[in-house]
Coordinates of N, CA and C in Angstrom, one line a residue:
M26 N 0.9 -1.2 0.0 CA 0.0 0.0 0.0 C 0.9 1.2 0.0
P27 N 0.7 2.2 -1.0 CA 1.5 3.4 -1.0 C 1.3 4.3 0.2
P28 N 2.3 5.0 0.6 CA 2.2 5.9 1.7 C 1.2 7.1 1.3
V29 N 0.6 7.7 2.3 CA -0.3 8.8 2.1 C 0.5 10.0 1.7
L30 N 1.8 10.1 2.2 CA 2.6 11.3 1.9 C 4.1 10.9 2.1
Y31 N 4.9 11.5 1.3 CA 6.4 11.5 1.5 C 6.8 12.8 2.1
L32 N 7.7 12.8 3.0 CA 8.3 14.0 3.5 C 9.8 14.0 3.2
A33 N 10.2 15.0 2.4 CA 11.6 15.0 2.0 C 12.4 15.9 2.9
S34 N 12.5 15.5 4.2 CA 13.2 16.2 5.2 C 13.6 15.2 6.3
Q35 N 14.8 15.5 6.9 CA 15.2 14.6 8.1 C 14.9 15.4 9.4
S36 N 14.2 16.5 9.3 CA 13.9 17.3 10.5 C 12.9 16.6 11.4
P37 N 13.3 16.2 12.7 CA 12.3 15.6 13.6 C 11.2 16.6 13.9
R38 N 11.5 17.9 13.9 CA 10.5 18.9 14.2 C 9.4 18.9 13.1
R39 N 9.8 18.7 11.9 CA 8.7 18.7 10.8 C 7.9 17.4 11.0
L40 N 8.5 16.3 11.3 CA 7.7 15.1 11.6 C 6.7 15.3 12.7
Q41 N 7.2 16.0 13.8 CA 6.4 16.2 15.0 C 5.2 17.1 14.6
L42 N 5.5 18.1 13.8 CA 4.4 19.1 13.4 C 3.4 18.4 12.5
L43 N 3.8 17.5 11.6 CA 2.9 16.7 10.7 C 2.0 15.8 11.6
A44 N 2.6 15.3 12.6 CA 1.9 14.4 13.5 C 0.7 15.1 14.2
Q45 N 0.9 16.4 14.4 CA -0.2 17.2 14.9 C -1.4 17.3 14.0
L46 N -1.1 17.1 12.7 CA -2.2 17.0 11.7 C -2.7 15.6 11.5
G47 N -2.2 14.6 12.3 CA -2.6 13.3 12.2 C -1.9 12.5 11.1
L48 N -0.7 13.0 10.6 CA 0.0 12.4 9.5 C 1.3 11.7 10.0
S49 N 1.6 10.6 9.4 CA 2.8 9.9 9.6 C 3.5 9.6 8.3
P50 N 4.1 10.6 7.7 CA 4.7 10.4 6.4 C 5.9 9.5 6.3
Q51 N 6.1 9.0 5.1 CA 7.3 8.2 4.9 C 8.4 9.2 4.5
T52 N 9.6 9.1 5.2 CA 10.6 10.1 4.8 C 11.3 9.6 3.5
L53 N 11.7 10.6 2.7 CA 12.3 10.4 1.4 C 13.6 11.2 1.4
L54 N 14.7 10.6 2.0 CA 15.9 11.3 2.3 C 16.9 11.1 1.1
P55 N 17.8 12.1 1.0 CA 18.9 12.0 -0.1 C 19.8 10.8 0.2
G56 N 20.2 10.2 -0.9 CA 21.2 9.1 -0.8 C 22.6 9.7 -0.7
P57 N 23.6 8.8 -0.4 CA 25.0 9.3 -0.2 C 25.6 9.9 -1.5
Q58 N 25.0 9.6 -2.6 CA 25.6 10.2 -3.9 C 25.0 11.6 -4.2
E59 N 24.0 12.0 -3.4 CA 23.4 13.3 -3.6 C 24.1 14.4 -2.8
D60 N 24.3 15.5 -3.4 CA 24.9 16.7 -2.7 C 23.7 17.6 -2.3
A61 N 23.1 17.2 -1.2 CA 21.9 18.0 -0.7 C 22.3 19.4 -0.3
E62 N 23.5 19.6 0.2 CA 23.9 20.9 0.7 C 24.0 21.9 -0.5
A63 N 24.4 21.4 -1.7 CA 24.6 22.2 -2.8 C 23.3 23.0 -3.2
L64 N 22.1 22.3 -2.9 CA 20.8 23.0 -3.2 C 20.6 24.2 -2.4
E65 N 21.3 24.3 -1.2 CA 21.1 25.5 -0.3 C 22.1 26.6 -0.6
A66 N 22.9 26.4 -1.6 CA 24.0 27.5 -1.9 C 23.3 28.8 -2.2
E67 N 23.8 29.9 -1.6 CA 23.2 31.2 -1.8 C 23.8 31.8 -3.1
R68 N 23.0 32.6 -3.7 CA 23.4 33.4 -4.9 C 23.6 34.8 -4.5
P69 N 24.7 35.5 -5.0 CA 25.0 36.9 -4.6 C 23.8 37.8 -4.9
G70 N 23.4 38.6 -3.9 CA 22.4 39.6 -4.1 C 21.0 39.0 -4.1
E71 N 20.8 37.7 -3.8 CA 19.5 37.1 -3.8 C 18.7 37.4 -2.6
P72 N 17.5 38.0 -2.6 CA 16.8 38.4 -1.4 C 16.3 37.1 -0.7
P73 N 16.2 37.1 0.6 CA 15.9 35.9 1.4 C 14.6 35.2 0.9
E74 N 13.6 36.0 0.6 CA 12.3 35.4 0.2 C 12.5 34.7 -1.2
V75 N 13.2 35.2 -2.1 CA 13.5 34.6 -3.4 C 14.3 33.3 -3.2
Y76 N 15.3 33.5 -2.3 CA 16.2 32.3 -2.0 C 15.4 31.1 -1.4
V77 N 14.5 31.4 -0.4 CA 13.8 30.3 0.2 C 12.9 29.6 -0.7
R78 N 12.2 30.4 -1.6 CA 11.3 29.8 -2.6 C 12.1 28.9 -3.6
R79 N 13.2 29.4 -4.1 CA 14.0 28.7 -5.0 C 14.6 27.4 -4.5
V80 N 15.1 27.5 -3.2 CA 15.7 26.3 -2.6 C 14.6 25.2 -2.4
T81 N 13.4 25.7 -1.9 CA 12.4 24.7 -1.6 C 11.9 24.0 -2.9
L82 N 11.8 24.7 -4.0 CA 11.3 24.1 -5.2 C 12.4 23.2 -5.8
A83 N 13.7 23.5 -5.5 CA 14.8 22.7 -6.0 C 14.8 21.4 -5.2
K84 N 14.5 21.5 -3.9 CA 14.5 20.3 -3.0 C 13.3 19.4 -3.4
L85 N 12.2 20.0 -3.8 CA 11.0 19.3 -4.2 C 11.3 18.5 -5.5
E86 N 11.9 19.2 -6.4 CA 12.3 18.5 -7.7 C 13.2 17.4 -7.5
A87 N 14.2 17.6 -6.6 CA 15.2 16.5 -6.3 C 14.5 15.3 -5.6
A88 N 13.6 15.6 -4.7 CA 12.9 14.5 -4.0 C 12.0 13.7 -4.9
C89 N 11.3 14.4 -5.9 CA 10.5 13.7 -6.8 C 11.3 12.8 -7.7
A90 N 12.5 13.3 -8.1 CA 13.4 12.5 -9.0 C 13.9 11.3 -8.2
R91 N 14.1 11.5 -6.9 CA 14.6 10.4 -6.0 C 13.5 9.3 -5.8
R92 N 12.3 9.7 -5.7 CA 11.2 8.7 -5.5 C 11.1 7.9 -6.8
Q93 N 11.2 8.6 -7.9 CA 11.1 7.9 -9.2 C 12.2 6.9 -9.4
C94 N 13.4 7.4 -9.1 CA 14.7 6.6 -9.3 C 14.7 5.4 -8.4
R95 N 14.1 5.5 -7.2 CA 14.0 4.3 -6.3 C 12.9 3.4 -6.6
G96 N 12.0 3.8 -7.5 CA 10.9 2.9 -7.9 C 9.8 2.9 -6.8
L97 N 9.7 3.9 -6.0 CA 8.7 4.0 -4.9 C 7.3 4.3 -5.5
P98 N 6.3 3.8 -4.8 CA 4.9 4.1 -5.2 C 4.7 5.6 -5.3
E99 N 3.8 6.0 -6.2 CA 3.4 7.4 -6.3 C 2.6 7.8 -5.1
A100 N 2.9 9.0 -4.6 CA 2.2 9.7 -3.5 C 2.7 11.1 -3.4
P101 N 1.9 12.0 -2.8 CA 2.3 13.4 -2.7 C 3.6 13.5 -2.0
V102 N 4.5 14.5 -2.4 CA 5.8 14.7 -1.8 C 5.8 16.1 -1.3
L103 N 6.2 16.2 0.0 CA 6.2 17.5 0.7 C 7.6 17.8 1.1
C104 N 8.0 19.1 1.0 CA 9.3 19.5 1.5 C 9.2 21.0 1.9
A105 N 10.2 21.4 2.7 CA 10.2 22.8 3.2 C 11.6 23.2 3.4
D106 N 11.7 24.6 3.5 CA 13.0 25.1 3.8 C 12.8 26.4 4.7
T107 N 13.6 26.6 5.7 CA 13.5 27.7 6.6 C 14.8 28.6 6.4
T108 N 14.5 29.9 6.3 CA 15.6 30.8 6.2 C 15.5 31.9 7.2
V109 N 16.5 32.3 7.9 CA 16.6 33.4 8.9 C 17.3 34.5 8.2
A110 N 16.7 35.7 8.3 CA 17.3 36.9 7.6 C 17.3 38.1 8.6
L111 N 18.4 38.8 8.6 CA 18.6 40.0 9.3 C 18.7 41.1 8.2
G112 N 17.6 41.8 7.9 CA 17.6 42.7 6.8 C 17.7 41.8 5.5
D113 N 18.6 42.1 4.6 CA 18.8 41.3 3.4 C 19.8 40.2 3.6
R114 N 20.4 40.1 4.8 CA 21.4 39.1 5.0 C 20.9 37.8 5.5
I115 N 21.2 36.8 4.7 CA 20.7 35.4 5.1 C 21.7 34.8 6.1
L116 N 21.1 34.3 7.2 CA 21.9 33.7 8.2 C 21.5 32.2 8.2
G117 N 22.4 31.4 7.5 CA 22.1 30.0 7.3 C 22.6 29.1 8.5
K118 N 22.7 27.8 8.2 CA 23.2 26.9 9.3 C 24.6 27.2 9.6
P119 N 25.0 27.3 10.9 CA 26.4 27.6 11.2 C 27.4 26.5 10.8
A120 N 28.5 26.9 10.3 CA 29.5 26.0 9.9 C 30.3 25.3 11.0
D121 N 30.4 26.1 12.1 CA 31.1 25.6 13.3 C 30.7 26.5 14.5
A122 N 31.3 26.3 15.7 CA 31.0 27.0 16.9 C 31.2 28.5 16.8
A123 N 32.3 28.9 16.1 CA 32.6 30.3 16.0 C 31.6 31.0 15.1
D124 N 31.1 30.3 14.1 CA 30.1 30.8 13.2 C 28.8 30.9 13.9
A125 N 28.4 29.9 14.7 CA 27.2 30.0 15.5 C 27.2 31.1 16.4
L126 N 28.3 31.4 17.1 CA 28.4 32.5 18.1 C 28.3 33.8 17.3
R127 N 28.9 33.9 16.2 CA 28.9 35.1 15.4 C 27.4 35.4 15.0
T128 N 26.7 34.4 14.5 CA 25.3 34.6 14.1 C 24.5 35.0 15.3
L129 N 24.6 34.3 16.4 CA 23.8 34.7 17.6 C 24.1 36.1 18.1
R130 N 25.3 36.5 18.0 CA 25.6 37.9 18.4 C 24.9 38.9 17.5
L131 N 24.8 38.6 16.2 CA 24.1 39.4 15.3 C 22.6 39.5 15.6
L132 N 22.0 38.4 16.0 CA 20.6 38.4 16.3 C 20.3 39.0 17.7
S133 N 21.2 39.0 18.6 CA 21.0 39.5 20.0 C 20.6 41.0 19.9
G134 N 19.5 41.3 20.6 CA 19.0 42.7 20.6 C 18.4 43.2 19.4
Q135 N 18.1 42.3 18.4 CA 17.6 42.8 17.1 C 16.3 42.0 16.8
T136 N 15.6 42.5 15.7 CA 14.4 41.9 15.2 C 14.9 41.3 13.8
H137 N 14.6 40.0 13.7 CA 14.9 39.3 12.4 C 13.7 38.7 11.8
E138 N 13.8 38.3 10.6 CA 12.6 37.6 9.9 C 13.0 36.1 9.7
V139 N 11.9 35.3 9.7 CA 12.0 33.9 9.4 C 11.1 33.6 8.3
F140 N 11.6 33.1 7.2 CA 10.9 32.7 6.0 C 10.9 31.2 6.0
T141 N 9.7 30.6 5.9 CA 9.6 29.1 5.6 C 8.7 28.9 4.4
A142 N 9.3 28.3 3.4 CA 8.5 27.9 2.2 C 8.2 26.4 2.3
V143 N 7.0 26.1 2.0 CA 6.6 24.7 1.9 C 6.1 24.4 0.6
A144 N 6.5 23.2 0.0 CA 6.1 22.9 -1.4 C 5.6 21.5 -1.4
L145 N 4.6 21.2 -2.2 CA 3.9 19.9 -2.4 C 3.8 19.6 -3.8
Q146 N 4.2 18.4 -4.2 CA 4.0 17.8 -5.5 C 3.0 16.8 -5.4
A147 N 1.8 17.0 -6.1 CA 0.7 16.0 -6.1 C 0.0 16.1 -7.4
G148 N -0.4 14.9 -7.9 CA -1.1 14.9 -9.2 C -0.5 15.6 -10.3
G149 N 0.9 15.6 -10.4 CA 1.6 16.2 -11.5 C 1.7 17.7 -11.3
Q150 N 1.3 18.3 -10.2 CA 1.3 19.7 -10.0 C 2.1 20.1 -8.7
A151 N 3.0 21.1 -8.9 CA 3.7 21.6 -7.7 C 3.1 22.8 -7.2
R152 N 2.9 22.8 -5.9 CA 2.3 24.0 -5.2 C 3.3 24.5 -4.1
L153 N 3.3 25.8 -3.9 CA 4.2 26.4 -2.9 C 3.5 27.4 -2.1
A154 N 3.8 27.5 -0.8 CA 3.3 28.5 0.0 C 4.4 29.1 0.9
L155 N 4.3 30.3 1.3 CA 5.3 30.9 2.1 C 4.8 31.5 3.4
S156 N 5.5 31.2 4.5 CA 5.2 31.9 5.8 C 6.3 32.8 6.1
R157 N 5.9 34.0 6.5 CA 6.9 35.1 6.9 C 6.6 35.5 8.3
S158 N 7.6 35.4 9.2 CA 7.4 35.8 10.6 C 8.5 36.7 11.0
S159 N 8.3 37.5 12.1 CA 9.4 38.3 12.6 C 9.6 37.9 14.1
V160 N 10.8 38.0 14.5 CA 11.2 37.5 15.9 C 12.0 38.6 16.6
D161 N 11.6 39.0 17.7 CA 12.4 40.0 18.5 C 13.3 39.3 19.5
F162 N 14.5 39.6 19.5 CA 15.4 39.0 20.5 C 15.8 40.2 21.5
A163 N 15.7 39.9 22.8 CA 16.3 40.8 23.7 C 17.8 40.6 23.6
A164 N 18.6 41.5 24.3 CA 20.0 41.4 24.3 C 20.4 40.2 25.2
V165 N 21.1 39.3 24.6 CA 21.4 38.0 25.3 C 22.8 38.1 25.8
P166 N 23.0 37.9 27.1 CA 24.3 37.9 27.7 C 25.3 37.0 27.0
E167 N 26.6 37.4 27.0 CA 27.6 36.6 26.3 C 27.7 35.2 26.9
E168 N 27.6 35.1 28.2 CA 27.8 33.8 28.8 C 26.6 32.8 28.4
V169 N 25.4 33.4 28.2 CA 24.3 32.6 27.7 C 24.5 32.1 26.3
L170 N 25.1 33.0 25.4 CA 25.4 32.6 24.1 C 26.4 31.5 24.0
H171 N 27.4 31.6 24.8 CA 28.5 30.6 24.8 C 28.0 29.3 25.3
A172 N 27.1 29.3 26.3 CA 26.6 28.0 26.9 C 25.6 27.4 25.8
Y173 N 24.9 28.2 25.1 CA 24.0 27.7 24.1 C 24.7 27.1 23.0
V174 N 25.8 27.7 22.5 CA 26.6 27.1 21.5 C 27.3 25.8 22.0
A175 N 27.7 25.8 23.2 CA 28.4 24.6 23.8 C 27.4 23.4 23.9
S176 N 26.1 23.7 24.0 CA 25.0 22.7 24.1 C 24.9 21.9 22.8
G177 N 25.4 22.5 21.7 CA 25.2 21.9 20.3 C 23.9 22.2 19.7
E178 N 23.0 22.9 20.3 CA 21.7 23.2 19.8 C 21.7 24.0 18.5
P179 N 22.7 24.9 18.2 CA 22.6 25.7 17.0 C 22.9 25.0 15.7
F180 N 23.5 23.8 15.8 CA 24.0 23.2 14.6 C 22.9 22.5 13.8
G181 N 22.9 22.7 12.5 CA 21.9 22.2 11.6 C 20.6 23.1 11.6
K182 N 20.7 24.3 12.2 CA 19.5 25.1 12.2 C 19.8 26.5 11.6
A183 N 18.9 26.9 10.7 CA 19.1 28.3 10.2 C 19.1 29.3 11.3
G184 N 20.0 30.3 11.2 CA 20.0 31.3 12.2 C 20.7 30.8 13.5
A185 N 21.1 29.6 13.6 CA 21.8 29.0 14.7 C 21.0 28.9 16.0
Y186 N 19.7 28.9 15.8 CA 18.9 28.7 17.1 C 17.5 28.0 16.7
A187 N 16.9 27.5 17.7 CA 15.6 26.9 17.6 C 14.6 27.6 18.5
I188 N 13.4 28.0 18.0 CA 12.5 28.7 18.7 C 12.0 27.9 20.0
Q189 N 12.0 26.6 19.9 CA 11.5 25.8 21.0 C 12.6 25.4 22.0
S190 N 13.8 26.0 21.9 CA 14.9 25.8 22.8 C 14.9 26.7 23.9
S191 N 16.0 26.6 24.8 CA 16.1 27.5 25.9 C 16.3 29.0 25.5
L192 N 16.7 29.2 24.3 CA 16.8 30.6 23.9 C 15.5 31.4 23.7
A193 N 14.4 30.6 23.8 CA 13.1 31.2 23.7 C 12.9 32.2 24.9
G194 N 13.6 31.9 26.0 CA 13.5 32.8 27.2 C 14.1 34.2 26.9
W195 N 14.7 34.4 25.7 CA 15.2 35.7 25.4 C 14.4 36.3 24.2
I196 N 13.2 35.7 23.9 CA 12.4 36.2 22.8 C 11.1 36.7 23.3
P197 N 11.0 38.1 23.5 CA 9.7 38.6 24.1 C 8.5 38.6 23.1
T198 N 8.8 38.6 21.8 CA 7.7 38.8 20.9 C 8.0 38.1 19.6
I199 N 7.0 37.4 19.0 CA 7.0 36.9 17.6 C 5.7 37.4 17.0
R200 N 5.9 37.6 15.7 CA 4.7 38.0 14.9 C 4.7 37.1 13.7
G201 N 3.6 36.3 13.6 CA 3.6 35.3 12.5 C 3.2 34.0 13.0
S202 N 3.9 33.0 12.4 CA 3.6 31.6 12.7 C 4.7 30.9 13.5
Y203 N 4.3 30.5 14.7 CA 5.2 29.8 15.6 C 5.7 28.5 14.9
S204 N 4.8 27.7 14.3 CA 5.1 26.5 13.6 C 6.0 26.8 12.4
G205 N 5.8 27.9 11.8 CA 6.6 28.3 10.6 C 8.0 28.6 11.1
I206 N 8.2 29.2 12.2 CA 9.5 29.5 12.8 C 10.2 28.1 13.1
M207 N 9.4 27.2 13.6 CA 9.9 25.9 13.9 C 10.4 25.1 12.7
G208 N 9.8 25.4 11.5 CA 10.2 24.8 10.3 C 9.1 24.3 9.4
L209 N 7.9 24.3 9.8 CA 6.8 23.9 8.9 C 5.5 24.6 9.3
P210 N 5.1 25.7 8.6 CA 3.9 26.4 9.0 C 2.7 25.6 8.8
L211 N 2.0 25.3 9.9 CA 0.9 24.4 9.8 C -0.3 24.9 9.0
Y212 N -0.6 26.2 9.1 CA -1.7 26.7 8.3 C -1.5 26.5 6.8
E213 N -0.4 27.0 6.4 CA -0.1 26.9 4.9 C 0.0 25.5 4.5
T214 N 0.7 24.6 5.3 CA 0.8 23.2 5.0 C -0.6 22.5 4.9
T215 N -1.4 22.8 5.8 CA -2.8 22.2 5.8 C -3.5 22.6 4.5
Q216 N -3.4 23.9 4.1 CA -4.1 24.3 2.9 C -3.6 23.6 1.7
L217 N -2.3 23.4 1.6 CA -1.7 22.7 0.5 C -2.2 21.2 0.5
L218 N -2.2 20.6 1.7 CA -2.6 19.2 1.8 C -4.1 19.0 1.5
R219 N -4.9 20.0 1.9 CA -6.3 19.9 1.6 C -6.6 20.0 0.1
D220 N -5.9 21.0 -0.5 CA -6.0 21.2 -2.0 C -5.7 19.9 -2.8
A221 N -4.7 19.1 -2.2 CA -4.3 17.9 -2.9 C -5.1 16.7 -2.5
G222 N -6.0 16.9 -1.5 CA -6.8 15.8 -1.1 C -6.2 14.9 -0.1
V223 N -5.1 15.3 0.5 CA -4.4 14.5 1.5 C -5.1 14.6 2.8
L224 N -5.6 15.8 3.1 CA -6.4 16.1 4.3 C -7.8 16.5 3.9
P225 N -8.8 16.2 4.7 CA -10.2 16.6 4.4 C -10.4 18.1 4.5

């Protein structure tokens, strides 16, 4: 029996959020021969919103090709990408501890934006939706930043932090979608899945 949905993401947060919708997708992850990181390469002067749309559609295309190449049954394919931006500057996943600390220092005491694009391929049609939120950070003490980096939490996360982590204690206000900041905006995702007949 084919799966109801494929999720082209290894993020446990996205699986957790889809579980809130009553879904248990089959993950469709890149193989060792795929350079998944190359899809996230930035282009000079590319605005964050344009970047996140492009990367998400590229991930969707790669995931659909992956499903076909592996001979897996047809089913809708879902993927998403989250980008943190301070003005026009994209703050991606930190390369190392020094990069994570540098990113967090930039965010401390500032308001930044979080863009999460979600894309769905179903019935031969690709659909994309975008969630845009803003996050206010209070000034975070240096010792807190160092401890946060030492915890390992920043790695693999855009902007070097997770909204559901201890750093939330330094975020007085968000405007937009909490689930979108986590990595999968549930409202937009639900609309895409309803349009495709995955959800009632």
